[in-house]
Structures are given as structure tokens and as C-alpha cells.
mmCIF file of C-alpha atoms in Angstrom:
data_model
loop_
_atom_site.group_PDB
_atom_site.id
_atom_site.type_symbol
_atom_site.label_atom_id
_atom_site.label_comp_id
_atom_site.label_asym_id
_atom_site.label_seq_id
_atom_site.Cartn_x
_atom_site.Cartn_y
_atom_site.Cartn_z
ATOM 1 C CA UNK A 1 -10.678 134.059 -1.724
ATOM 2 C CA UNK A 2 -8.741 131.213 0.828
ATOM 3 C CA UNK A 3 -11.761 128.597 1.553
ATOM 4 C CA UNK A 4 -9.343 126.341 4.168
ATOM 5 C CA UNK A 5 -7.793 129.679 6.022
ATOM 6 C CA UNK A 6 -9.225 128.760 9.202
ATOM 7 C CA UNK A 7 -8.353 124.787 8.676
ATOM 8 C CA UNK A 8 -4.458 125.886 7.202
ATOM 9 C CA UNK A 9 -4.643 128.168 10.991
ATOM 10 C CA UNK A 10 -1.458 126.864 13.234
ATOM 11 C CA UNK A 11 -3.516 125.801 16.401
ATOM 12 C CA UNK A 12 -2.515 125.789 20.254
ATOM 13 C CA UNK A 13 -3.439 123.353 23.053
ATOM 14 C CA UNK A 14 -3.090 125.488 26.279
ATOM 15 C CA UNK A 15 -5.748 127.470 27.135
ATOM 16 C CA UNK A 16 -4.187 130.246 29.578
ATOM 17 C CA UNK A 17 -2.725 131.734 26.314
ATOM 18 C CA UNK A 18 -6.025 132.626 24.809
ATOM 19 C CA UNK A 19 -5.139 136.218 25.220
ATOM 20 C CA UNK A 20 -1.964 135.691 23.309
ATOM 21 C CA UNK A 21 -1.914 137.726 20.147
ATOM 22 C CA UNK A 22 0.534 135.514 18.291
ATOM 23 C CA UNK A 23 -1.747 132.783 17.981
ATOM 24 C CA UNK A 24 -5.119 135.111 16.356
ATOM 25 C CA UNK A 25 -5.757 135.977 12.093
ATOM 26 C CA UNK A 26 -7.748 138.329 10.639
ATOM 27 C CA UNK A 27 -10.439 136.517 8.749
ATOM 28 C CA UNK A 28 -10.887 137.155 5.112
ATOM 29 C CA UNK A 29 -13.060 139.904 3.353
ATOM 30 C CA UNK A 30 -14.544 137.986 1.551
ATOM 31 C CA UNK A 31 -15.820 134.988 4.279
ATOM 32 C CA UNK A 32 -19.276 135.734 5.962
ATOM 33 C CA UNK A 33 -20.636 135.961 9.377
ATOM 34 C CA UNK A 34 -23.607 133.311 9.972
ATOM 35 C CA UNK A 35 -25.699 134.244 13.448
ATOM 36 C CA UNK A 36 -28.789 132.641 15.078
ATOM 37 C CA UNK A 37 -30.666 132.449 17.527
ATOM 38 C CA UNK A 38 -33.816 131.263 18.902
ATOM 39 C CA UNK A 39 -36.160 133.768 19.295
ATOM 40 C CA UNK A 40 -37.329 134.621 23.164
ATOM 41 C CA UNK A 41 -34.743 131.520 23.984
ATOM 42 C CA UNK A 42 -35.704 132.779 28.351
ATOM 43 C CA UNK A 43 -39.062 132.274 27.550
ATOM 44 C CA UNK A 44 -39.007 129.264 26.228
ATOM 45 C CA UNK A 45 -36.991 127.746 28.542
ATOM 46 C CA UNK A 46 -39.499 129.051 31.653
ATOM 47 C CA UNK A 47 -41.371 126.530 29.676
ATOM 48 C CA UNK A 48 -38.926 123.430 29.861
ATOM 49 C CA UNK A 49 -37.757 123.457 25.914
ATOM 50 C CA UNK A 50 -34.450 124.068 27.168
ATOM 51 C CA UNK A 51 -32.950 120.702 26.215
ATOM 52 C CA UNK A 52 -35.215 121.857 22.702
ATOM 53 C CA UNK A 53 -33.215 125.620 22.290
ATOM 54 C CA UNK A 54 -29.888 123.930 22.439
ATOM 55 C CA UNK A 55 -30.929 120.738 20.264
ATOM 56 C CA UNK A 56 -31.888 123.983 17.160
ATOM 57 C CA UNK A 57 -29.163 126.306 18.480
ATOM 58 C CA UNK A 58 -26.169 123.456 17.779
ATOM 59 C CA UNK A 59 -27.825 122.341 14.636
ATOM 60 C CA UNK A 60 -26.763 125.003 12.676
ATOM 61 C CA UNK A 61 -23.791 124.376 13.278
ATOM 62 C CA UNK A 62 -24.125 120.837 12.142
ATOM 63 C CA UNK A 63 -26.456 121.866 8.705
ATOM 64 C CA UNK A 64 -23.274 124.630 8.076
ATOM 65 C CA UNK A 65 -20.740 122.361 8.895
ATOM 66 C CA UNK A 66 -22.746 119.075 6.977
ATOM 67 C CA UNK A 67 -23.075 121.503 3.701
ATOM 68 C CA UNK A 68 -19.649 122.254 2.953
ATOM 69 C CA UNK A 69 -17.586 119.205 1.775
ATOM 70 C CA UNK A 70 -15.862 119.150 5.099
ATOM 71 C CA UNK A 71 -14.434 122.249 5.041
ATOM 72 C CA UNK A 72 -13.239 123.235 8.619
ATOM 73 C CA UNK A 73 -15.204 126.742 9.166
ATOM 74 C CA UNK A 74 -14.466 128.360 12.642
ATOM 75 C CA UNK A 75 -17.975 128.591 15.040
ATOM 76 C CA UNK A 76 -18.976 129.142 18.621
ATOM 77 C CA UNK A 77 -21.405 127.608 20.405
ATOM 78 C CA UNK A 78 -23.927 130.154 22.230
ATOM 79 C CA UNK A 79 -26.308 127.685 23.522
ATOM 80 C CA UNK A 80 -29.375 128.981 21.860
ATOM 81 C CA UNK A 81 -27.870 130.025 18.909
ATOM 82 C CA UNK A 82 -24.302 130.216 17.318
ATOM 83 C CA UNK A 83 -22.161 132.480 14.960
ATOM 84 C CA UNK A 84 -20.188 131.059 11.993
ATOM 85 C CA UNK A 85 -18.137 132.339 10.169
ATOM 86 C CA UNK A 86 -17.974 130.573 6.410
ATOM 87 C CA UNK A 87 -16.639 131.601 2.978
ATOM 88 C CA UNK A 88 -18.259 133.404 0.438
ATOM 89 C CA UNK A 89 -18.753 131.703 -2.375
ATOM 90 C CA UNK A 90 -21.113 128.809 0.178
ATOM 91 C CA UNK A 91 -23.423 131.528 1.194
ATOM 92 C CA UNK A 92 -26.107 129.807 -0.704
ATOM 93 C CA UNK A 93 -25.477 127.099 -0.032
ATOM 94 C CA UNK A 94 -25.752 127.580 3.845
ATOM 95 C CA UNK A 95 -28.744 129.946 3.530
ATOM 96 C CA UNK A 96 -30.405 127.454 1.845
ATOM 97 C CA UNK A 97 -29.749 125.000 4.281
ATOM 98 C CA UNK A 98 -30.460 127.358 7.855
ATOM 99 C CA UNK A 99 -34.099 128.275 5.325
ATOM 100 C CA UNK A 100 -35.034 124.646 6.656
ATOM 101 C CA UNK A 101 -33.551 124.124 9.003
ATOM 102 C CA UNK A 102 -35.396 127.125 10.681
ATOM 103 C CA UNK A 103 -39.149 125.389 8.841
ATOM 104 C CA UNK A 104 -37.965 121.970 11.195
ATOM 105 C CA UNK A 105 -37.575 124.312 14.272
ATOM 106 C CA UNK A 106 -40.473 125.817 13.652
ATOM 107 C CA UNK A 107 -42.785 123.101 12.743
ATOM 108 C CA UNK A 108 -41.239 120.398 15.080
ATOM 109 C CA UNK A 109 -40.206 121.917 18.106
ATOM 110 C CA UNK A 110 -42.384 125.490 18.198
ATOM 111 C CA UNK A 111 -39.552 127.664 18.251
ATOM 112 C CA UNK A 112 -38.354 130.478 16.045
ATOM 113 C CA UNK A 113 -35.103 130.702 14.622
ATOM 114 C CA UNK A 114 -33.302 133.852 13.303
ATOM 115 C CA UNK A 115 -31.210 133.347 11.194
ATOM 116 C CA UNK A 116 -29.043 136.412 9.333
ATOM 117 C CA UNK A 117 -25.848 136.925 7.380
ATOM 118 C CA UNK A 118 -22.825 139.917 7.171
ATOM 119 C CA UNK A 119 -20.349 139.951 4.929
ATOM 120 C CA UNK A 120 -17.374 140.768 6.399
ATOM 121 C CA UNK A 121 -16.813 143.948 4.188
ATOM 122 C CA UNK A 122 -19.786 145.709 4.790
ATOM 123 C CA UNK A 123 -18.396 146.049 8.904
ATOM 124 C CA UNK A 124 -17.765 149.440 9.519
ATOM 125 C CA UNK A 125 -13.628 150.096 8.391
ATOM 126 C CA UNK A 126 -12.441 151.161 12.269
ATOM 127 C CA UNK A 127 -15.005 150.342 14.063
ATOM 128 C CA UNK A 128 -14.142 146.938 15.046
ATOM 129 C CA UNK A 129 -11.767 142.914 13.379
ATOM 130 C CA UNK A 130 -12.494 139.677 13.023
ATOM 131 C CA UNK A 131 -10.064 138.232 14.539
ATOM 132 C CA UNK A 132 -10.249 134.740 14.884
ATOM 133 C CA UNK A 133 -7.658 131.933 16.509
ATOM 134 C CA UNK A 134 -8.106 127.777 16.766
ATOM 135 C CA UNK A 135 -7.250 126.118 20.798
ATOM 136 C CA UNK A 136 -7.007 122.101 20.422
ATOM 137 C CA UNK A 137 -9.563 120.411 22.261
ATOM 138 C CA UNK A 138 -7.146 117.564 21.008
ATOM 139 C CA UNK A 139 -5.405 116.481 17.957
ATOM 140 C CA UNK A 140 -7.608 116.694 15.340
ATOM 141 C CA UNK A 141 -9.771 118.806 16.581
ATOM 142 C CA UNK A 142 -9.964 122.426 17.305
ATOM 143 C CA UNK A 143 -12.643 125.007 17.972
ATOM 144 C CA UNK A 144 -12.511 128.811 17.005
ATOM 145 C CA UNK A 145 -11.566 131.971 19.977
ATOM 146 C CA UNK A 146 -12.284 135.184 18.618
ATOM 147 C CA UNK A 147 -11.588 138.467 19.424
ATOM 148 C CA UNK A 148 -11.604 142.298 18.294
ATOM 149 C CA UNK A 149 -14.644 143.123 18.518
ATOM 150 C CA UNK A 150 -16.623 142.422 14.840
ATOM 151 C CA UNK A 151 -18.807 139.887 16.076
ATOM 152 C CA UNK A 152 -20.887 142.069 18.543
ATOM 153 C CA UNK A 153 -20.844 144.254 15.596
ATOM 154 C CA UNK A 154 -22.368 142.533 13.280
ATOM 155 C CA UNK A 155 -24.563 141.760 15.782
ATOM 156 C CA UNK A 156 -25.357 145.185 16.168
ATOM 157 C CA UNK A 157 -26.254 145.917 12.645
ATOM 158 C CA UNK A 158 -28.768 142.799 12.798
ATOM 159 C CA UNK A 159 -30.213 144.196 14.982
ATOM 160 C CA UNK A 160 -30.530 148.228 13.891
ATOM 161 C CA UNK A 161 -31.642 146.534 9.984
ATOM 162 C CA UNK A 162 -32.641 142.842 10.078
ATOM 163 C CA UNK A 163 -34.835 143.141 6.997
ATOM 164 C CA UNK A 164 -31.204 143.648 5.209
ATOM 165 C CA UNK A 165 -29.808 140.660 6.439
ATOM 166 C CA UNK A 166 -32.093 138.039 7.980
ATOM 167 C CA UNK A 167 -32.134 135.722 5.156
ATOM 168 C CA UNK A 168 -35.197 135.391 2.930
ATOM 169 C CA UNK A 169 -38.139 132.585 2.837
ATOM 170 C CA UNK A 170 -37.985 130.001 0.153
ATOM 171 C CA UNK A 171 -39.274 126.693 0.364
ATOM 172 C CA UNK A 172 -37.799 124.395 2.337
ATOM 173 C CA UNK A 173 -35.763 121.433 1.035
ATOM 174 C CA UNK A 174 -33.827 118.638 2.768
ATOM 175 C CA UNK A 175 -30.770 119.688 4.818
ATOM 176 C CA UNK A 176 -28.510 117.319 6.155
ATOM 177 C CA UNK A 177 -28.335 117.135 10.228
ATOM 178 C CA UNK A 178 -26.696 113.506 10.458
ATOM 179 C CA UNK A 179 -24.076 113.395 13.582
ATOM 180 C CA UNK A 180 -26.562 115.478 15.575
ATOM 181 C CA UNK A 181 -27.735 113.976 18.539
ATOM 182 C CA UNK A 182 -28.858 114.119 21.941
ATOM 183 C CA UNK A 183 -29.420 111.066 23.817
ATOM 184 C CA UNK A 184 -27.452 111.630 27.261
ATOM 185 C CA UNK A 185 -29.668 112.767 30.523
ATOM 186 C CA UNK A 186 -28.185 115.975 31.935
ATOM 187 C CA UNK A 187 -24.878 115.538 33.531
ATOM 188 C CA UNK A 188 -25.356 115.686 37.447
ATOM 189 C CA UNK A 189 -22.350 117.905 39.136
ATOM 190 C CA UNK A 190 -19.612 115.864 40.811
ATOM 191 C CA UNK A 191 -18.644 119.010 42.907
ATOM 192 C CA UNK A 192 -21.865 121.020 44.133
ATOM 193 C CA UNK A 193 -22.872 123.410 42.366
ATOM 194 C CA UNK A 194 -22.732 123.593 37.316
ATOM 195 C CA UNK A 195 -21.494 127.592 36.905
ATOM 196 C CA UNK A 196 -22.352 128.906 33.310
ATOM 197 C CA UNK A 197 -20.086 131.930 33.393
ATOM 198 C CA UNK A 198 -20.284 134.752 30.500
ATOM 199 C CA UNK A 199 -17.784 137.743 31.768
ATOM 200 C CA UNK A 200 -16.351 140.255 29.492
ATOM 201 C CA UNK A 201 -14.384 143.228 29.847
ATOM 202 C CA UNK A 202 -15.433 146.778 30.066
ATOM 203 C CA UNK A 203 -12.260 148.965 30.374
ATOM 204 C CA UNK A 204 -9.484 149.597 27.807
ATOM 205 C CA UNK A 205 -7.164 147.511 28.467
ATOM 206 C CA UNK A 206 -9.175 144.195 28.017
ATOM 207 C CA UNK A 207 -6.366 142.030 28.000
ATOM 208 C CA UNK A 208 -5.591 142.519 31.458
ATOM 209 C CA UNK A 209 -8.587 141.974 32.364
ATOM 210 C CA UNK A 210 -8.312 138.915 30.860
ATOM 211 C CA UNK A 211 -4.850 137.638 31.753
ATOM 212 C CA UNK A 212 -6.085 138.322 35.352
ATOM 213 C CA UNK A 213 -9.257 136.680 35.099
ATOM 214 C CA UNK A 214 -7.181 133.313 33.920
ATOM 215 C CA UNK A 215 -4.724 133.626 36.522
ATOM 216 C CA UNK A 216 -7.559 133.758 39.069
ATOM 217 C CA UNK A 217 -9.568 131.242 37.558
ATOM 218 C CA UNK A 218 -5.948 128.677 37.439
ATOM 219 C CA UNK A 219 -5.488 130.075 41.175
ATOM 220 C CA UNK A 220 -9.303 128.337 42.612
ATOM 221 C CA UNK A 221 -8.838 125.228 40.850
ATOM 222 C CA UNK A 222 -5.709 124.835 42.180
ATOM 223 C CA UNK A 223 -3.761 125.452 39.186
ATOM 224 C CA UNK A 224 -5.810 122.599 36.716
ATOM 225 C CA UNK A 225 -8.274 124.713 34.804
ATOM 226 C CA UNK A 226 -9.382 121.190 33.724
ATOM 227 C CA UNK A 227 -10.617 119.774 36.831
ATOM 228 C CA UNK A 228 -13.877 122.173 36.462
ATOM 229 C CA UNK A 229 -14.883 120.394 33.302
ATOM 230 C CA UNK A 230 -18.399 119.548 34.250
ATOM 231 C CA UNK A 231 -18.635 115.496 31.801
ATOM 232 C CA UNK A 232 -17.326 113.599 34.177
ATOM 233 C CA UNK A 233 -18.394 109.600 32.772
ATOM 234 C CA UNK A 234 -18.743 108.450 35.561
ATOM 235 C CA UNK A 235 -22.036 110.456 36.271
ATOM 236 C CA UNK A 236 -23.073 109.670 32.921
ATOM 237 C CA UNK A 237 -27.093 108.043 31.696
ATOM 238 C CA UNK A 238 -27.950 106.662 28.313
ATOM 239 C CA UNK A 239 -31.583 107.994 27.540
ATOM 240 C CA UNK A 240 -33.854 105.182 27.152
ATOM 241 C CA UNK A 241 -34.818 104.227 23.320
ATOM 242 C CA UNK A 242 -37.972 105.336 23.238
ATOM 243 C CA UNK A 243 -36.948 109.272 24.679
ATOM 244 C CA UNK A 244 -34.242 109.332 22.253
ATOM 245 C CA UNK A 245 -36.824 108.859 19.369
ATOM 246 C CA UNK A 246 -39.319 110.720 20.977
ATOM 247 C CA UNK A 247 -36.254 113.758 20.642
ATOM 248 C CA UNK A 248 -34.454 113.335 17.240
ATOM 249 C CA UNK A 249 -37.160 111.853 15.487
ATOM 250 C CA UNK A 250 -37.995 115.855 14.655
ATOM 251 C CA UNK A 251 -34.521 115.974 13.239
ATOM 252 C CA UNK A 252 -35.255 113.529 10.371
ATOM 253 C CA UNK A 253 -36.487 113.615 6.839
ATOM 254 C CA UNK A 254 -37.152 110.807 4.751
ATOM 255 C CA UNK A 255 -37.326 107.338 5.243
ATOM 256 C CA UNK A 256 -33.641 105.911 5.160
ATOM 257 C CA UNK A 257 -32.595 108.992 7.400
ATOM 258 C CA UNK A 258 -35.546 107.251 10.100
ATOM 259 C CA UNK A 259 -33.483 104.405 9.478
ATOM 260 C CA UNK A 260 -30.505 104.478 10.269
ATOM 261 C CA UNK A 261 -31.698 106.838 13.378
ATOM 262 C CA UNK A 262 -33.328 103.729 14.669
ATOM 263 C CA UNK A 263 -30.564 101.761 14.241
ATOM 264 C CA UNK A 264 -27.775 104.060 15.850
ATOM 265 C CA UNK A 265 -30.223 104.645 18.975
ATOM 266 C CA UNK A 266 -30.836 101.015 19.054
ATOM 267 C CA UNK A 267 -26.700 100.386 18.912
ATOM 268 C CA UNK A 268 -26.448 102.924 20.789
ATOM 269 C CA UNK A 269 -28.591 102.173 23.562
ATOM 270 C CA UNK A 270 -27.708 98.948 24.049
ATOM 271 C CA UNK A 271 -23.172 99.655 24.371
ATOM 272 C CA UNK A 272 -23.957 102.395 26.764
ATOM 273 C CA UNK A 273 -26.846 101.814 28.796
ATOM 274 C CA UNK A 274 -26.973 97.965 28.695
ATOM 275 C CA UNK A 275 -23.383 97.637 28.705
ATOM 276 C CA UNK A 276 -23.471 94.414 26.491
ATOM 277 C CA UNK A 277 -21.218 94.736 23.962
ATOM 278 C CA UNK A 278 -18.009 92.816 24.862
ATOM 279 C CA UNK A 279 -14.980 95.725 24.844
ATOM 280 C CA UNK A 280 -12.969 93.941 22.203
ATOM 281 C CA UNK A 281 -15.885 94.924 19.726
ATOM 282 C CA UNK A 282 -16.151 98.693 20.835
ATOM 283 C CA UNK A 283 -14.206 100.858 23.740
ATOM 284 C CA UNK A 284 -17.038 102.124 24.900
ATOM 285 C CA UNK A 285 -14.858 103.399 27.707
ATOM 286 C CA UNK A 286 -12.560 104.952 25.343
ATOM 287 C CA UNK A 287 -14.953 106.641 23.637
ATOM 288 C CA UNK A 288 -16.720 107.752 27.407
ATOM 289 C CA UNK A 289 -13.259 109.047 28.406
ATOM 290 C CA UNK A 290 -12.679 111.086 24.870
ATOM 291 C CA UNK A 291 -15.982 112.590 24.946
ATOM 292 C CA UNK A 292 -14.630 114.899 28.373
ATOM 293 C CA UNK A 293 -11.632 115.388 26.003
ATOM 294 C CA UNK A 294 -13.302 116.803 22.936
ATOM 295 C CA UNK A 295 -16.143 118.789 25.050
ATOM 296 C CA UNK A 296 -16.380 122.719 24.011
ATOM 297 C CA UNK A 297 -16.843 123.588 27.758
ATOM 298 C CA UNK A 298 -15.004 126.875 27.752
ATOM 299 C CA UNK A 299 -15.072 129.585 24.780
ATOM 300 C CA UNK A 300 -13.186 133.082 24.431
ATOM 301 C CA UNK A 301 -15.469 135.588 21.885
ATOM 302 C CA UNK A 302 -14.744 138.451 22.659
ATOM 303 C CA UNK A 303 -15.517 137.081 25.926
ATOM 304 C CA UNK A 304 -15.823 134.253 28.801
ATOM 305 C CA UNK A 305 -18.333 131.854 28.354
ATOM 306 C CA UNK A 306 -17.373 128.953 30.518
ATOM 307 C CA UNK A 307 -19.622 125.706 31.731
ATOM 308 C CA UNK A 308 -17.769 124.409 35.123
ATOM 309 C CA UNK A 309 -18.372 122.218 37.985
ATOM 310 C CA UNK A 310 -17.322 124.241 41.270
ATOM 311 C CA UNK A 311 -17.275 123.283 44.689
ATOM 312 C CA UNK A 312 -19.622 126.318 46.825
ATOM 313 C CA UNK A 313 -16.678 127.216 48.022
ATOM 314 C CA UNK A 314 -15.287 128.161 44.747
ATOM 315 C CA UNK A 315 -18.452 129.462 43.256
ATOM 316 C CA UNK A 316 -18.546 131.963 46.438
ATOM 317 C CA UNK A 317 -14.320 132.826 45.815
ATOM 318 C CA UNK A 318 -15.033 133.568 42.021
ATOM 319 C CA UNK A 319 -18.194 136.034 42.437
ATOM 320 C CA UNK A 320 -16.132 138.093 45.115
ATOM 321 C CA UNK A 321 -13.302 138.055 42.744
ATOM 322 C CA UNK A 322 -16.368 139.116 39.466
ATOM 323 C CA UNK A 323 -18.281 141.638 42.292
ATOM 324 C CA UNK A 324 -15.192 143.275 42.888
ATOM 325 C CA UNK A 325 -13.675 143.690 39.270
ATOM 326 C CA UNK A 326 -17.600 145.175 38.464
ATOM 327 C CA UNK A 327 -17.430 147.570 40.672
ATOM 328 C CA UNK A 328 -14.504 148.381 39.829
ATOM 329 C CA UNK A 329 -15.063 149.060 36.153
ATOM 330 C CA UNK A 330 -13.641 145.958 34.677
ATOM 331 C CA UNK A 331 -15.751 144.247 33.596
ATOM 332 C CA UNK A 332 -19.205 142.833 33.307
ATOM 333 C CA UNK A 333 -20.421 138.780 34.044
ATOM 334 C CA UNK A 334 -23.363 136.656 33.968
ATOM 335 C CA UNK A 335 -23.557 133.842 36.706
ATOM 336 C CA UNK A 336 -26.245 131.260 36.583
ATOM 337 C CA UNK A 337 -25.739 127.999 38.743
ATOM 338 C CA UNK A 338 -27.789 124.516 38.282
ATOM 339 C CA UNK A 339 -27.297 120.944 39.600
ATOM 340 C CA UNK A 340 -26.691 119.118 35.828
ATOM 341 C CA UNK A 341 -25.055 120.446 33.003
ATOM 342 C CA UNK A 342 -26.363 119.483 29.190
ATOM 343 C CA UNK A 343 -24.694 117.812 26.185
ATOM 344 C CA UNK A 344 -25.432 118.145 22.322
ATOM 345 C CA UNK A 345 -23.707 115.711 20.810
ATOM 346 C CA UNK A 346 -22.200 116.630 17.295
ATOM 347 C CA UNK A 347 -20.617 112.564 15.954
ATOM 348 C CA UNK A 348 -19.160 112.632 12.319
ATOM 349 C CA UNK A 349 -17.086 108.890 13.390
ATOM 350 C CA UNK A 350 -15.719 107.499 17.365
ATOM 351 C CA UNK A 351 -12.059 107.976 17.117
ATOM 352 C CA UNK A 352 -10.378 110.718 18.107
ATOM 353 C CA UNK A 353 -11.223 113.921 16.591
ATOM 354 C CA UNK A 354 -14.430 113.035 14.962
ATOM 355 C CA UNK A 355 -17.018 114.116 17.791
ATOM 356 C CA UNK A 356 -17.007 117.330 19.800
ATOM 357 C CA UNK A 357 -19.709 118.059 22.497
ATOM 358 C CA UNK A 358 -21.604 121.175 22.846
ATOM 359 C CA UNK A 359 -22.112 121.958 26.806
ATOM 360 C CA UNK A 360 -24.538 123.915 28.257
ATOM 361 C CA UNK A 361 -25.383 124.677 32.194
ATOM 362 C CA UNK A 362 -28.717 123.117 33.311
ATOM 363 C CA UNK A 363 -32.148 124.728 32.840
ATOM 364 C CA UNK A 364 -30.990 127.620 30.400
ATOM 365 C CA UNK A 365 -27.283 127.787 31.318
ATOM 366 C CA UNK A 366 -26.076 130.562 29.320
ATOM 367 C CA UNK A 367 -29.261 131.871 28.130
ATOM 368 C CA UNK A 368 -30.373 132.452 31.785
ATOM 369 C CA UNK A 369 -26.683 133.940 32.734
ATOM 370 C CA UNK A 370 -27.118 136.172 29.529
ATOM 371 C CA UNK A 371 -29.855 137.798 31.239
ATOM 372 C CA UNK A 372 -27.787 139.026 34.580
ATOM 373 C CA UNK A 373 -24.399 140.227 32.251
ATOM 374 C CA UNK A 374 -27.706 142.380 29.724
ATOM 375 C CA UNK A 375 -28.665 144.069 32.317
ATOM 376 C CA UNK A 376 -25.070 144.988 34.313
ATOM 377 C CA UNK A 377 -23.795 146.597 30.313
ATOM 378 C CA UNK A 378 -27.285 148.157 30.840
ATOM 379 C CA UNK A 379 -26.634 149.591 33.854
ATOM 380 C CA UNK A 380 -23.408 151.024 32.515
ATOM 381 C CA UNK A 381 -24.772 152.146 29.446
ATOM 382 C CA UNK A 382 -26.988 154.443 31.187
ATOM 383 C CA UNK A 383 -24.176 155.730 34.155
ATOM 384 C CA UNK A 384 -21.466 156.416 30.617
#
């Protein structure tokens, strides 16, 4: 048992190295895969609940992370849910917290949250593996990248036998969701469109497919992929105290949590909305710029997931590239265009490395892009 497995991994900071073997390490066999997703997220998004869907999806990560005594774990945010890896010794604690979150999602957000846990050792040997890499956003804050097909296999066996892997219903208790907030308005695009992009290699030579994709993205964005980061501090606006209160009161448990959240909301509104705090007391401009570098807008978990701020010409060039690669049988992809991106925050502190911001596209983002991806995979299965 090595609870600090991910914490002790060597990180890398050049996203173009995402396909390099040297960055990936197999997950210990005594760890667990935690899978969460909001049932019928597409329908809920059609009812304009996409902010709620994102909040509950991100809350999965917060509920688990806050239960692990500061232990760093790998996870991937998917818009309407998340996938996490946790040491087996924490399985019962994680199950209890996620059961309580499931209760909150239903009672306060009217969302059905499905939670399943699969032991890594239960994955059929030889079919797939789970390998993890550690991509550093900034010193002290990293996100996980995954390959090997093991996460997709875990999702497959959960769908085949949900009764075996879904966490059981139990009396709901308090769950620590401190640090989770959604206090910014949707972020307008800077270049024309926000693109929610999913790309999954179909050919046997997946590594080469992804290398070519990265090269194309680098070319489209003139060698600086970070320019496509949709978090644009100059365009960001803070929600009102009332709006933040109405949304976040559904996350609270207990009187002291209520007091703490109200204080944070008012203080943040004074700083970011009214701009009344002198810079010598709090460097709000520096923090806003740090949000950009702490944002999880590009990731890899056996497929590329990206939220990109693109010009119409860049959208067209990327779409033509993906369509040609799809027609060759190299990959499947899903794209959703919107005018804004949506940010859900997990803030444990205001210093570098103490906060992370989960990014999705507006109007359903990843969830809507997955409709096209799944349709292509279904068509491919019918042809194979």
C-alpha cells in the first residue's frame, strides 16, 4: 500500500510531452477507481441546469479530496462528473462522503448522482491498464493524466453490473465541501468561440494520432497552445452576493458553515466586484492572473479533453483536420461551440498551488460534445 503514490510522482510541465512514455507509471493494484456522473445530464442541461451539473460534478472531487487528510490523488473532471483514484484504505471513508453528496445532489439540486467504485485489481488482466502522469500547472499544483484504457474498462464493467459496483445507500451524514465555489459569471470568449473538444484515437497507433493532433493544435495556435486558455481575467465579472448566496446555500451543512460561506461571499464581492480592498492588503490582480495558470482547461484520460478559445478561422481549420482524420479511421471526436466558458472553483487558499479551477464550455460543453463523440463511436462499432 502506497497512499502517497501520486504525491511522490515526478511531474512535467510541457503539455506537448503528454504522449511520452517516461511520464507514466502504473497505478498500485490496491487502489480504487471512483466514477461519478449525473444521470441524464443532457436533459438537465436542456433545462438550463448546466451550472448545477458542473457544480455537482466538481463536488465529487472536493468531497473526496477533503476526506483524505491532505493526501494528493489523481482525478479528471468531466463536466457532469469525475473519475478519481484513491488508496483502498480510504474506500469506506470515500463511500460514506459520496453517499452524503449523492443525497445533497438529489434534495438540493434535483440531480441524480451515480457513484461507483471499482478496485483496480478487479479489472480483467491483460485487457487494459491504468497508468498515471502528473502534469504541473504551476509549482505546487498538478493534475493527473491517464492512459492504458483502464478507466474506460472500469466504466464499461460498471455499466454491465452496476449493482455490484454502485456504492450502497446509507444514512446521509455531513460532508465537507469547503473550498467549492461558483462565484464568477460565465467567461466571454476573446477570439470568437469557446470550443469544447473531445478526441479519442481509434487506430492501433494511438500515440502517433495524438502526436499529430498536438502538432496540429500547436500550428493552429502559432506555437503557443496556452493562448487558447479560455480564462480571460480582463473579461471576468463576479456574481452578486445574492446570486452567490442562492447557489452556494445548497452546499452548506451546519450553522458555522453558513456563517463562514456568507463571510467569504461578501468579502470576495467587495474585493472582486466592488474593488474596494487596497492592493497592499490583497493583490486581487495577481490572484486573477493566477486563476488563468491554475485552470484545468486541457487534460488527457485516454482521450483529449479541451476547452479552447478560438477564432472562427481556427475552428474551421481544426474541424477540417479532425474530420479528415475521422474519415481515415484514425479517431473519433466531439465538438461543441459556445460563446462562453464556465468555471467552478476549488479554493483551499489564495496562494500559488492552493487553488484549482475546473473549466467547461458554456451551454453544456463537454456533455454536449460527448453526444457527437458517442454517435461516431456507435457508427464505427456498426461498421467494424
